[in-house]
Short mmCIF file of C-alpha atoms and ligand atoms in Angstrom, two decimals:
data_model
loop_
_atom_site.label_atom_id
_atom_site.label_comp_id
_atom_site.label_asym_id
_atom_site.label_seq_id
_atom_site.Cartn_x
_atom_site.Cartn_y
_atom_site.Cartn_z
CA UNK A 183 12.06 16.57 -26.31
CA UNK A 184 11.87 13.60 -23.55
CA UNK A 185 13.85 14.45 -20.56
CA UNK A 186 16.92 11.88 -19.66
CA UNK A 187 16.64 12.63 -16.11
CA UNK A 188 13.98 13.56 -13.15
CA UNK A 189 14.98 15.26 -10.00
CA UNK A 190 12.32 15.47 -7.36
CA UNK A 191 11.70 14.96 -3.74
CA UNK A 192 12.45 12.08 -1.77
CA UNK A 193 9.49 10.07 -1.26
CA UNK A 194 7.29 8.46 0.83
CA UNK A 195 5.58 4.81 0.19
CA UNK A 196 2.27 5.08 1.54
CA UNK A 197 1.65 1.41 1.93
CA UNK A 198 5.01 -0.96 2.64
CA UNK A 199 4.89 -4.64 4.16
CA UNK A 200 8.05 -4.88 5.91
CA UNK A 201 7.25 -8.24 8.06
CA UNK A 202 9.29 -9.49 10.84
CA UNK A 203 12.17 -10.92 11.74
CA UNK A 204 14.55 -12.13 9.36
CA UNK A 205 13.14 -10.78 6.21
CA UNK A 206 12.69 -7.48 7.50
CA UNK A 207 16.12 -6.55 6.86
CA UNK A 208 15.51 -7.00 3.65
CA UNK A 209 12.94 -5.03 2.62
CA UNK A 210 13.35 -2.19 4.78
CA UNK A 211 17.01 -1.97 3.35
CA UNK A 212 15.47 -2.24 -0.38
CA UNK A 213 13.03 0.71 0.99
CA UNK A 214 16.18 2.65 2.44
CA UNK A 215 18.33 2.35 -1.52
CA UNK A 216 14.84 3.54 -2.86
CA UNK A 217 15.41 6.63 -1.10
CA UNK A 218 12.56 6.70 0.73
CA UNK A 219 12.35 9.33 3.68
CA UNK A 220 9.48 7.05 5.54
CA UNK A 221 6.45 4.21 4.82
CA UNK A 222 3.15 3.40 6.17
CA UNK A 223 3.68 0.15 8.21
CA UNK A 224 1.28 -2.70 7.61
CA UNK A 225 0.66 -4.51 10.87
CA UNK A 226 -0.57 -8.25 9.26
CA UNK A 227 2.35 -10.16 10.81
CA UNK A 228 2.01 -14.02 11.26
CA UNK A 229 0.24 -13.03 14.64
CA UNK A 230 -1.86 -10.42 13.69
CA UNK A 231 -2.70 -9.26 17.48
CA UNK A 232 1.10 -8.25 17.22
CA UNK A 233 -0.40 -4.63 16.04
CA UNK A 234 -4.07 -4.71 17.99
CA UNK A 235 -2.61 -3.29 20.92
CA UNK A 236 -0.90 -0.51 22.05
CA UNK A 237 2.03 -2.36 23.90
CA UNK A 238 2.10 -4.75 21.17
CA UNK A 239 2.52 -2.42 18.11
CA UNK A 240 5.60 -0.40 20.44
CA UNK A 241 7.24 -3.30 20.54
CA UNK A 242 7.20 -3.89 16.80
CA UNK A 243 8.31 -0.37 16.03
CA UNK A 244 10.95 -1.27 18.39
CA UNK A 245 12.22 -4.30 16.19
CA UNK A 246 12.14 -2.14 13.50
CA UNK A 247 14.25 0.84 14.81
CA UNK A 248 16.99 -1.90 16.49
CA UNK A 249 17.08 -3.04 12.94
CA UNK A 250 17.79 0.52 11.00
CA UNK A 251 19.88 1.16 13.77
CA UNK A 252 21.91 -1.99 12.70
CA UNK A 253 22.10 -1.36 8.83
CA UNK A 254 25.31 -0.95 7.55
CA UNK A 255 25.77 2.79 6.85
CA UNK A 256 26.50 2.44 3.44
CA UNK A 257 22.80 1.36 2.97
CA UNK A 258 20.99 4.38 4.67
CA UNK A 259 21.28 7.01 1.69
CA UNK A 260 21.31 9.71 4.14
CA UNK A 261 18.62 8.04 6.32
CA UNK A 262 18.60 5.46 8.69
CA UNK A 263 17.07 6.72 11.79
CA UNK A 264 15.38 9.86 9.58
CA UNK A 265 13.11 6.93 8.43
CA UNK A 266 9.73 7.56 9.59
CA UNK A 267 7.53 4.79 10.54
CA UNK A 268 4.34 5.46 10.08
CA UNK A 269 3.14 2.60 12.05
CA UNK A 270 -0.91 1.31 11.64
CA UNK A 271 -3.28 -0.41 13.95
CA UNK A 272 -4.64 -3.69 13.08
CA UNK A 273 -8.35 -3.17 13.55
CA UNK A 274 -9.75 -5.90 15.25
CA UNK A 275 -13.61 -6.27 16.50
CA UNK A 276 -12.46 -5.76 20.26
CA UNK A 277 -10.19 -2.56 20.56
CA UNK A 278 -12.21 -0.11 22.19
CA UNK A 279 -12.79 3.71 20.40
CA UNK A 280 -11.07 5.16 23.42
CA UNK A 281 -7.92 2.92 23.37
CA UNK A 282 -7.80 3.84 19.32
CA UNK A 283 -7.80 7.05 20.59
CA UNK A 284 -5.28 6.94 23.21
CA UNK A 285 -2.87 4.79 20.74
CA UNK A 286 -2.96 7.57 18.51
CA UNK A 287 -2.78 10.42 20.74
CA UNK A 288 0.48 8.84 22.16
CA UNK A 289 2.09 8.60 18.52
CA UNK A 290 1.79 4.66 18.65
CA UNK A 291 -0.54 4.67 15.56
CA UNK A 292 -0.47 7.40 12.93
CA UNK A 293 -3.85 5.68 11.17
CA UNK A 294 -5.66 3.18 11.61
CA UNK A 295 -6.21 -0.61 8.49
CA UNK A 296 -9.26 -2.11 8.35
CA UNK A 297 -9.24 -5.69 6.79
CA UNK A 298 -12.25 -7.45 6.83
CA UNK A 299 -13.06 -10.94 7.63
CA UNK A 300 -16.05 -13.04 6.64
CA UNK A 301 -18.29 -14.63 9.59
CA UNK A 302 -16.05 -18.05 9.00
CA UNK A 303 -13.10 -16.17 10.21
CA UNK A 304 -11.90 -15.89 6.71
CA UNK A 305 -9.85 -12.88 5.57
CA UNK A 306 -9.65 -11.59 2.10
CA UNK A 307 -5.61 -11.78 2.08
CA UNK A 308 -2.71 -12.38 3.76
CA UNK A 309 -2.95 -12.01 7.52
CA UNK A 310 -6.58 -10.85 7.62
CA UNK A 311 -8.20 -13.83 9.01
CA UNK A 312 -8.55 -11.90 12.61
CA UNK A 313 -9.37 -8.62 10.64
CA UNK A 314 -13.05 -6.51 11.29
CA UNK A 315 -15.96 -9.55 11.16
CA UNK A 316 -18.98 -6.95 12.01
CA UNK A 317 -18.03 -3.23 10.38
CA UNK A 318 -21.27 -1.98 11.88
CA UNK A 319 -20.13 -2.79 15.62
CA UNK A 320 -16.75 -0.58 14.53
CA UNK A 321 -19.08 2.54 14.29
CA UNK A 322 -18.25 4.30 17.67
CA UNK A 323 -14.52 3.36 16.51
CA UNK A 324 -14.78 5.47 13.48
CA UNK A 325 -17.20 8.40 15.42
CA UNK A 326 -13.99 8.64 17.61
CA UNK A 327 -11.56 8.44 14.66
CA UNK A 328 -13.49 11.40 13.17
CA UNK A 329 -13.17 13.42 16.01
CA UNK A 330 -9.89 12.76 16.45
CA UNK A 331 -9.06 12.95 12.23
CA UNK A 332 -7.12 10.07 12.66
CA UNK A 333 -7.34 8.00 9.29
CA UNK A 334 -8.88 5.02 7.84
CA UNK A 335 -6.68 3.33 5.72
CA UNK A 336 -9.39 0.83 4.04
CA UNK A 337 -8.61 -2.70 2.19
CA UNK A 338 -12.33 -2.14 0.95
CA UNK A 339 -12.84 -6.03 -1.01
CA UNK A 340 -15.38 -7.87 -0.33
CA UNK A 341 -14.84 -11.21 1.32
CA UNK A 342 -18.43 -13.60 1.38
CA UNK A 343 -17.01 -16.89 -0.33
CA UNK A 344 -19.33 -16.15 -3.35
CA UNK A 345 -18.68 -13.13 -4.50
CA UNK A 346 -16.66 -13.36 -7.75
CA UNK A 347 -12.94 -12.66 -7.55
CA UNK A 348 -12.66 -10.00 -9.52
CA UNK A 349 -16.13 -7.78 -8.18
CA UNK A 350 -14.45 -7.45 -4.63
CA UNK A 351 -13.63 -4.19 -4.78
CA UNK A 352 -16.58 -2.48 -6.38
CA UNK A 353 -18.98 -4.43 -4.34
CA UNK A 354 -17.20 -3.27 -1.49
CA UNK A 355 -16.81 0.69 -2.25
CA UNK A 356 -21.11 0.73 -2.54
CA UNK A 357 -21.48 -1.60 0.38
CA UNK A 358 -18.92 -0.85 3.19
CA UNK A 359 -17.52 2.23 2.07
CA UNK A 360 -19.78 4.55 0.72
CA UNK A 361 -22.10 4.06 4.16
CA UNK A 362 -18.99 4.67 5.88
CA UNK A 363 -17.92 8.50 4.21
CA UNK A 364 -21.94 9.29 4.59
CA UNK A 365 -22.21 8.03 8.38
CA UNK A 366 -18.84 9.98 8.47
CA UNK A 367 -18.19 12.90 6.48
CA UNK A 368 -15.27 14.49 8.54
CA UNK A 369 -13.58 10.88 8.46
CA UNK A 370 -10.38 11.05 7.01
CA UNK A 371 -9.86 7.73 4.37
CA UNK A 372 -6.98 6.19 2.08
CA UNK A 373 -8.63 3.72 0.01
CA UNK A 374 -5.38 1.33 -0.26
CA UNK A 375 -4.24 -0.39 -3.74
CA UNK A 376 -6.91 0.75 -5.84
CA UNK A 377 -7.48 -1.84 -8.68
CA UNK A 378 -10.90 -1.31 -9.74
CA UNK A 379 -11.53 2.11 -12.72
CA UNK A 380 -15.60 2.08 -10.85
CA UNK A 381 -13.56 2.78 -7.79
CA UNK A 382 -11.15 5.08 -9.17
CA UNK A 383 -14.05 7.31 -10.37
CA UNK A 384 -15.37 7.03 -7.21
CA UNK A 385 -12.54 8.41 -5.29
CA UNK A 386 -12.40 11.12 -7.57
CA UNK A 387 -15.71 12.54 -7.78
CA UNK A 388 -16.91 11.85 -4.05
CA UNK A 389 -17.21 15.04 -2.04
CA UNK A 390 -14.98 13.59 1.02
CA UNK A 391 -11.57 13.62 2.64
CA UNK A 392 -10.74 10.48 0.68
CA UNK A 393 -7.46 9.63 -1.33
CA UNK A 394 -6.45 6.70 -2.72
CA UNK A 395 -2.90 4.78 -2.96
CA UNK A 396 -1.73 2.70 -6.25
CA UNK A 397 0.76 -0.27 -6.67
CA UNK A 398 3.26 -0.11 -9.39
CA UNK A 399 2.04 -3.82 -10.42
CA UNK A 400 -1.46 -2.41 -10.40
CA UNK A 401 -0.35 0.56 -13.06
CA UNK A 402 1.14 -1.91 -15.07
CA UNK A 403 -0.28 -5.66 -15.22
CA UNK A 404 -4.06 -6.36 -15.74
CA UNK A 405 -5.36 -10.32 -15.27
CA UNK A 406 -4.45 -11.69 -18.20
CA UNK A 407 -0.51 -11.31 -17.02
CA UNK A 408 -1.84 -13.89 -14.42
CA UNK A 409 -2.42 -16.54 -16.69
CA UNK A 410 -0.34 -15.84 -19.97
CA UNK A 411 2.30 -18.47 -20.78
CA UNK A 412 0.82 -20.59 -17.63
CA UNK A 413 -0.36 -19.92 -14.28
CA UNK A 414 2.14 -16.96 -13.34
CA UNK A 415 2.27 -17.09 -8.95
CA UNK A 416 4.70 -13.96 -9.18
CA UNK A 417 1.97 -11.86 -10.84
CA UNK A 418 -0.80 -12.65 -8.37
CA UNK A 419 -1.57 -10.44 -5.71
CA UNK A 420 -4.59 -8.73 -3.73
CA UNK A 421 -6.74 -7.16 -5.01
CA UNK A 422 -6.22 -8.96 -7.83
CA UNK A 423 -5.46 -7.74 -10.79
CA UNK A 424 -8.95 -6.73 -12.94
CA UNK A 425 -9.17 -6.03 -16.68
CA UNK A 426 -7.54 -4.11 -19.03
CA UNK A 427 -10.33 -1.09 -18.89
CA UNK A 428 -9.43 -1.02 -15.25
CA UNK A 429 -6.08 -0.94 -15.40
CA UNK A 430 -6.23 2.03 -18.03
CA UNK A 431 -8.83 4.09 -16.04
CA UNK A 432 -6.56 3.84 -13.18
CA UNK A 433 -3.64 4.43 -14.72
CA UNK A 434 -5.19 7.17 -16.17
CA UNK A 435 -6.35 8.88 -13.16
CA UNK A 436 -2.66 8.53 -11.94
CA UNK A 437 -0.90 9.92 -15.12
CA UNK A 438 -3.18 12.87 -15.11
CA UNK A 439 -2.17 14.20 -12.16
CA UNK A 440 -5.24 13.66 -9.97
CA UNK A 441 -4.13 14.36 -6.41
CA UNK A 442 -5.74 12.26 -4.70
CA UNK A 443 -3.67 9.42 -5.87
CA UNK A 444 -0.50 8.73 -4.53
CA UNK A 445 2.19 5.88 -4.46
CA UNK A 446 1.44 2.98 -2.18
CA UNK A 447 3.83 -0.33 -3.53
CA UNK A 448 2.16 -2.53 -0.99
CA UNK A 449 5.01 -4.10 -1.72
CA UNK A 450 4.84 -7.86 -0.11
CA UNK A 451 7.33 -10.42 -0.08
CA UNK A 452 6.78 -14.02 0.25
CA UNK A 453 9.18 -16.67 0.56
CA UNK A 454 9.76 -18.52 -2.73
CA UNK A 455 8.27 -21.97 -1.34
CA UNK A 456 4.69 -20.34 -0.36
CA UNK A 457 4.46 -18.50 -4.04
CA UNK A 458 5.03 -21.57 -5.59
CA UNK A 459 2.35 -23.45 -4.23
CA UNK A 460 -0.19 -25.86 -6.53
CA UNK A 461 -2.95 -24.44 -3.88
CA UNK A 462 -3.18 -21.59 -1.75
CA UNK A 463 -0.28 -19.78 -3.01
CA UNK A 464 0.32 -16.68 -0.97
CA UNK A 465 -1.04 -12.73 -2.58
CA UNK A 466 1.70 -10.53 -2.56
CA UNK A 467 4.28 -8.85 -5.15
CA UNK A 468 7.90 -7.55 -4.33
CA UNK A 469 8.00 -4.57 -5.87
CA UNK A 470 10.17 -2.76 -3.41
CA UNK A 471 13.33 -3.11 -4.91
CA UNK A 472 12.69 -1.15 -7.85
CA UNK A 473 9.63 0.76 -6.86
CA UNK A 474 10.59 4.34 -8.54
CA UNK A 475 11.86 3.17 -11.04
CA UNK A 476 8.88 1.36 -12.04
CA UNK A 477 6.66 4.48 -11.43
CA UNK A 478 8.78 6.06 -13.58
CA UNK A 479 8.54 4.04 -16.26
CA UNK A 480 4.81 4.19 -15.73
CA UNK A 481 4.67 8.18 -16.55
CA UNK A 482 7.16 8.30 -19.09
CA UNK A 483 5.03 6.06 -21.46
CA UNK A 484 2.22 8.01 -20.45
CA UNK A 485 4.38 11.54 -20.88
CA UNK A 486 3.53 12.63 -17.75
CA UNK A 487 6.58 12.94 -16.05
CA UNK A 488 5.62 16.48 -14.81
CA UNK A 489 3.30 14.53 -12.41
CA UNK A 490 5.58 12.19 -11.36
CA UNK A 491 6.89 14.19 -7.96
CA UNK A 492 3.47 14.82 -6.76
CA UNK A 493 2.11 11.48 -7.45
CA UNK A 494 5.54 9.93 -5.56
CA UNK A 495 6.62 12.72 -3.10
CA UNK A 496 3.72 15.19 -2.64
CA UNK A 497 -0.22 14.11 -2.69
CA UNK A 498 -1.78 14.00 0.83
CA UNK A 499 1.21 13.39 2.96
CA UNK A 500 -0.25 16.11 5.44
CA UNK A 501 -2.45 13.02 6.30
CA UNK A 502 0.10 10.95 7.47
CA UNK A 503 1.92 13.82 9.42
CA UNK A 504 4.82 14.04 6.57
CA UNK A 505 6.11 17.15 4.99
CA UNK A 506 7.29 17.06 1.74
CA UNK A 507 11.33 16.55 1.60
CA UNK A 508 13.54 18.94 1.12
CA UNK A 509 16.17 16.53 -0.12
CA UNK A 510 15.94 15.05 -3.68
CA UNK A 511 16.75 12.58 -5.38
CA UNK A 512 17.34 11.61 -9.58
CA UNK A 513 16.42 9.02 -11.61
CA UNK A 514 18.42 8.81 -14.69
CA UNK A 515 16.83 7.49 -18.46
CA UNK A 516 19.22 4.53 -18.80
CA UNK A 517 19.19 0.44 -18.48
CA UNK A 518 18.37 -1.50 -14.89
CA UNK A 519 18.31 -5.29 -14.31
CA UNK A 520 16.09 -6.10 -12.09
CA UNK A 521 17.26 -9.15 -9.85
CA UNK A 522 15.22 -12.28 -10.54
CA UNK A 523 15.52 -12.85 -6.17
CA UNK A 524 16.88 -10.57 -3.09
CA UNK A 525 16.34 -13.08 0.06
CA UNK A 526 14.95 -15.67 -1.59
CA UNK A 527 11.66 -13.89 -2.91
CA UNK A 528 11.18 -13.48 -6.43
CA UNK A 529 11.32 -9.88 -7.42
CA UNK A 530 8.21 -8.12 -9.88
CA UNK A 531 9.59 -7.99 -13.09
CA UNK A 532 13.13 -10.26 -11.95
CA UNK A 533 15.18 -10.74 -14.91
CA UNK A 534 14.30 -8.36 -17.10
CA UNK A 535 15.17 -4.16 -17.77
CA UNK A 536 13.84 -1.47 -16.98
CA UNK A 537 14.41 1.71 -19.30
CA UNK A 538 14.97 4.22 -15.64
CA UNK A 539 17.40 3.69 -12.59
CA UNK A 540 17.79 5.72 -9.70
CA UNK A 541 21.16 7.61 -9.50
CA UNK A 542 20.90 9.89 -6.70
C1 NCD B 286 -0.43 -8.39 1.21
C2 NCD B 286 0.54 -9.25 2.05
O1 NCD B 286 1.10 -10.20 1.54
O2 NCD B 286 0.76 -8.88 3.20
N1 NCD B 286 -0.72 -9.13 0.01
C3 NCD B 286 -1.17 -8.62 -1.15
O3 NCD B 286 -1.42 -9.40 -2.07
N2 NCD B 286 -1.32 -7.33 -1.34
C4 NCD B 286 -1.64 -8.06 2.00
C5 NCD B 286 -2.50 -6.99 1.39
O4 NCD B 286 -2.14 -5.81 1.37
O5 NCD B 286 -3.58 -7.32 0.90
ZN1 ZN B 287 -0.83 -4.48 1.63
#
């Protein structure tokens, strides 16, 4: 018998873009409905050097508390200054191992992103451009960060101008990654929106503290979604999306249960007019408005809604200091329309229904 409704613990995304400024009211209050308890804060704001330093990154967390401090009630599900911000560092090439050290030691930091940038200054995506040029010279940085266990939260693509589009990822995991876990075998790692199924049998069979987050999107579109019916902006994002054997080892991994796989909606919003460019449109999907519910819809086609509440709520949260709620919440079997916009950004799947809504 398929059950109509799914109780488990509140969740945590492990991976959220919540920019600055006027947007971030937005999404964090799309975050709050979702009944999330916290997120993992991605630091690549316009200015990127706004999270490379210690000062720097308080102040952001401060713009983000004044603003949960100013959302209506009504929007805080219980909430609201409960949220935990798990707030990053934005590895650069200058911060020093003993000021990564000291960031995290004070609570600034919980982890630490690496982005990569190519020797032309070139980042991979969005806001990476002042990301790590020379991983070698970060060495000492990860020595101290596994001392410390603080975590490396890794957007492992590759980004040399001719390597093609779609091999990012794998060429990355054998070339910066795998040196990095055997240089570093105490080093604690998230390997963030995993894309690639070489990858995802990588995480799973390496013997290493390693774990890997997954998109919604990533569970449910492959590449051809990119170009079907026309060029489709709202379906591109980094990494991109690879085939459809990808997608299904993945997903499969995910489905199954594997625990070291957990939800990460990198969800990123971009304005309407920078999607919708002929050239250079931005990477990024919204998926935070409807995150669960998408997940959900994700293991009930696979019948695997038993693994649902680790998979959202449960696997490797210890990492990120989190304990696994003790408040719940439902999502019901019944119809949601998802908005086509909320703030002028196109919404994943905007228009159209999805067979699960949240209810409590
Ligand atoms: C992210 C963004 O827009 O900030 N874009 C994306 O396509 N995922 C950056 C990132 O996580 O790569
Ligand atoms: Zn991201």
């Amino acid at each position: 018998m398929k059950e109509n409704l799914v109780t488990i613990p509140r969740w945590f995304d492990r991976h959220l873009h919540i920019r600055d400024g006027g947007m971030m009211r937005t999404v964090l209050s799309c975050t709050l409905k979702q009944r999330a308890t916290g997120a993992v804060i991605m630091g690549n704001l316009k200015h990127p050097d706004e999270t490379s330093t210690i000062q720097n990154t308080l102040s952001y967390r401060k713009r983000i508390l004044n603003e949960l401090q100013d959302l209506p009630s009504g929007e805080l599900f219980g909430l609201g200054q409960k949220f935990k911000l798990c707030m990053t560092l934005y590895l650069t090439d200058d911060i020093s191992p003993e000021e990564v050290v000291r960031g995290f030691k004070e609570g600034v930091w919980r982890a630490v992103k690496l982005y990569m940038a190519n020797q032309k200054g070139q980042g991979g995506t969005t806001g990476s451009a002042h990301g790590v040029k020379n991983l070698l010279g970060r060495y000492p940085v990860f020595e101290a960060m596994e001392k410390h266990k603080i975590p490396l939260l890794g957007h492992f693509e590759a980004v040399e101008e001719d390597v093609d589009e779609f091999d990012r990822e794998i060429v990355s995991v054998y070339r910066d990654l795998k040196p990095i876990l055997e240089s570093f075998p105490e080093l604690p790692v998230v390997f963030e929106h995993l894309t690639d199924g070489r990858a995802a049998d990588f995480v799973a069979e390496v013997d290493h503290d390693i774990y890997a987050t997954v998109t919604a999107h990533h569970l449910m579109i492959n590449r051809n979604t990119m170009f079907w019916g026309g060029m489709n902006p709202g379906h591109y994002c980094k990494p991109v999306p690879k085939r459809e054997t990808h997608r299904a080892k993945v997903r499969q991994y995910v489905t199954s249960g594997n625990r070291r796989f957990g939800a990460g909606t990198d969800s990123a919003p971009h304005d309407e007019s920078v999607k919708s460019r002929c050239y250079g449109c931005a990477a990024g999907i919204f998926t935070s408005p409807t995150a669960v519910e998408l997940y959900t819809m994700t293991f009930d086609e696979d019948n695997a809604l038993q693994h649902l509440g680790p998979f959202l709520s449960e696997n490797f949260l210890a990492l990120y200091g989190m304990e696994v709620s003790s408040e719940t919440m439902t999502i019901e079997r019944g119809t949601l329309v998802v908005p086509q916009k909320i703030g002028g950004v196109q919404v994943f799947k905007g228009g159209t229904e999805l067979p699960w809504k949240l209810v409590g």
